[in-house]
CSV table of C-alpha atoms in Angstrom, one decimal:
chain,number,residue,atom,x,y,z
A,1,UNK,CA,1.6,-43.4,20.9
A,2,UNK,CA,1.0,-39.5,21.5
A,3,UNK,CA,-2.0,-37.3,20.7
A,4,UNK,CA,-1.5,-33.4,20.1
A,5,UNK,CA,-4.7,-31.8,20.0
A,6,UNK,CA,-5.2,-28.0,18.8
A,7,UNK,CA,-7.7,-25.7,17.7
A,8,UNK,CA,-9.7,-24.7,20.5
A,9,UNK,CA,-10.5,-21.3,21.4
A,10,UNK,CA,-13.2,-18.5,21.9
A,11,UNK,CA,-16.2,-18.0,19.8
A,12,UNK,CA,-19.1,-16.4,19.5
A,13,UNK,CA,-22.4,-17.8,19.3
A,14,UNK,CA,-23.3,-19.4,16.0
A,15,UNK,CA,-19.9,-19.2,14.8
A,16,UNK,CA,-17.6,-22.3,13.4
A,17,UNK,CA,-14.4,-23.8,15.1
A,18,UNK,CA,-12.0,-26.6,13.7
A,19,UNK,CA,-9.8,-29.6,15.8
A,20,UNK,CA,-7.3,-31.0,14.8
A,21,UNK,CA,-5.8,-33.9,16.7
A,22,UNK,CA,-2.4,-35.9,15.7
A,23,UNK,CA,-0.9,-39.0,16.2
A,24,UNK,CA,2.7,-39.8,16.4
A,25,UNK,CA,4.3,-43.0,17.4
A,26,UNK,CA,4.5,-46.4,16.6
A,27,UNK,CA,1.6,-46.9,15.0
A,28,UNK,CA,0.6,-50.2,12.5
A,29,UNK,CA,-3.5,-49.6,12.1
A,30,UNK,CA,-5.6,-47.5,13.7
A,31,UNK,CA,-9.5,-48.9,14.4
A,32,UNK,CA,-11.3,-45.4,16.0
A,33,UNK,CA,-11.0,-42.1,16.4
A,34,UNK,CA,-13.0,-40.3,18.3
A,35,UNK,CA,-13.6,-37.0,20.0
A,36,UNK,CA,-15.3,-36.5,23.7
A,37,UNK,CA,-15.7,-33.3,25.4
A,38,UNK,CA,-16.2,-33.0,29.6
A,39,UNK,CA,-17.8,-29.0,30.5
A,40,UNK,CA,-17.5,-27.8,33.8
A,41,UNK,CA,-19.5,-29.6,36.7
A,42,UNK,CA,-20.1,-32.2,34.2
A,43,UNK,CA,-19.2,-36.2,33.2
A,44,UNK,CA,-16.6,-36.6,29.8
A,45,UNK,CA,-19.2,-37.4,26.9
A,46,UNK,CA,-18.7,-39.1,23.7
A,47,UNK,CA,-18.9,-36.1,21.2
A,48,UNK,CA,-18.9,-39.0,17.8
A,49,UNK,CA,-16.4,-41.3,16.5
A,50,UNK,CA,-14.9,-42.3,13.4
A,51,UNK,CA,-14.7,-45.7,12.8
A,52,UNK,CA,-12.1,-47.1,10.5
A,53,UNK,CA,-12.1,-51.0,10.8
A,54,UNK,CA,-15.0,-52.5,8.7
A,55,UNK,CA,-15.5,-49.3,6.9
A,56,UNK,CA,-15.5,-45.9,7.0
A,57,UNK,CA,-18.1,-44.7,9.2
A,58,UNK,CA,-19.1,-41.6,11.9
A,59,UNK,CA,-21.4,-41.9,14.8
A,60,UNK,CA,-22.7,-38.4,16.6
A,61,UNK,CA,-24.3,-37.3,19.6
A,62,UNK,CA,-27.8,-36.3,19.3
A,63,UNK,CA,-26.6,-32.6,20.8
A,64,UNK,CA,-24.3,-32.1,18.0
A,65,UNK,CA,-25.8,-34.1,15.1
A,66,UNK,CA,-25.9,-32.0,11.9
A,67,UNK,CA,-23.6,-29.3,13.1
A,68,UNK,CA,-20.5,-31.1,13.7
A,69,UNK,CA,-18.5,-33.3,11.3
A,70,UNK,CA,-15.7,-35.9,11.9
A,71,UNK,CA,-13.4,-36.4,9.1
A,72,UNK,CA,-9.7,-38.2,8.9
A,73,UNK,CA,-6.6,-37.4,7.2
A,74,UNK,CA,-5.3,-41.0,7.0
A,75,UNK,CA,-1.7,-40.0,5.9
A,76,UNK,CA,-0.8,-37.5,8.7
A,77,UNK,CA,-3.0,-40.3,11.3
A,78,UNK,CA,-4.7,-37.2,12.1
A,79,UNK,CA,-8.4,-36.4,12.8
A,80,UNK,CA,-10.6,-33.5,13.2
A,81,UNK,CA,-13.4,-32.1,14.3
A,82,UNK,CA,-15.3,-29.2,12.4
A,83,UNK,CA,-17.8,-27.4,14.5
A,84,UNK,CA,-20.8,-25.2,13.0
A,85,UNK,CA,-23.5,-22.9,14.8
A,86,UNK,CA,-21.8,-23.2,18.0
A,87,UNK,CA,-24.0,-22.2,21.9
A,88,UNK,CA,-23.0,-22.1,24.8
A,89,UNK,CA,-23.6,-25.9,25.8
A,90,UNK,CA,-20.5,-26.8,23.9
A,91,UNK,CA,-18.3,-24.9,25.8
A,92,UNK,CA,-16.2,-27.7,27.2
A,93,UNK,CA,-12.5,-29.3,27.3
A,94,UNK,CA,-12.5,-31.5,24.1
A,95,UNK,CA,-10.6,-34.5,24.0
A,96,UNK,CA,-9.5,-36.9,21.2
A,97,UNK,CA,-8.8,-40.6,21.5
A,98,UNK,CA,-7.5,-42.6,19.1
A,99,UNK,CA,-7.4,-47.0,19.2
A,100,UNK,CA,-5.7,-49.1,17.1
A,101,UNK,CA,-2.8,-51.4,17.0
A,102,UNK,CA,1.1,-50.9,17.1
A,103,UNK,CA,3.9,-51.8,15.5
A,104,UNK,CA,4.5,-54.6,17.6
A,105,UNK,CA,1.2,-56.0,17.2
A,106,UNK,CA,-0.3,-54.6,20.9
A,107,UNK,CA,-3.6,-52.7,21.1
A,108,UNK,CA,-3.7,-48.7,22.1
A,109,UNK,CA,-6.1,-45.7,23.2
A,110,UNK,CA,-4.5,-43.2,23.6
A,111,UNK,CA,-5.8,-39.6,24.5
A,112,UNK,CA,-4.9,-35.9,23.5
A,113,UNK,CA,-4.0,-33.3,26.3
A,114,UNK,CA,-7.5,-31.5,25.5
A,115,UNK,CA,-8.4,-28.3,24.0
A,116,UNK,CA,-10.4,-25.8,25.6
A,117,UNK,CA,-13.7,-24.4,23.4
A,118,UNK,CA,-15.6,-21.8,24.6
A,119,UNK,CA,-18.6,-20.0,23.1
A,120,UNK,CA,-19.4,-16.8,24.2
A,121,UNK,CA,-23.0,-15.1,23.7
């Protein structure tokens, strides 16, 4: 199972950015999907997640609740990350993960390569 992860860039202050993040691979369910982000000097944190198993719902970090959504498109396996009235704290490496089973019945998490965001004041 691979991840390719895009979208990242420079922004200003306040300004919006969208991930995208797509899997590819042998691939029978997928149970999460999930973005992190690591910024410099800093541990990898869990941005939110989306989980799929046991119905649809999204879980976010306090620093990012009500400015960043998680949504899904199930057909392309592909998840994203839309990001509103960005600062400077966000500026990090953003990583997707996505778990779930394979085609021959074996659990997964697999990650994307990460997608640099910076915000600039």
């Amino acid at each position: 199972v691979q991840l390719q992860a895009s979208g990242g860039g420079l922004v200003q202050t306040g300004g919006s950015l969208k991930l995208s993040c797509a899997a590819s691979g042998s691939i029978s369910a997928i149970a999460q999907m999930s973005w992190y982000r690591q910024a410099p000097g800093k541990q990898r944190e869990l941005v939110g997640d989306l989980i799929v198993i046991g119905g649809l719902r999204t879980n976010y970090a306090d620093s990012v609740k009500g400015r960043f959504t998680i949504s899904r498109n199930s057909a392309k396996k592909a998840v994203y990350l839309q990001m509103n009235s960005l600062n400077a704290e966000d500026t990090a490496v953003y990583y997707c993960n996505v778990a779930g089973m394979t085609t021959t019945l074996t659990g997964f998490s697999a990650w994307g390569q990460g997608t640099l965001v910076t915000v600039s004041s």
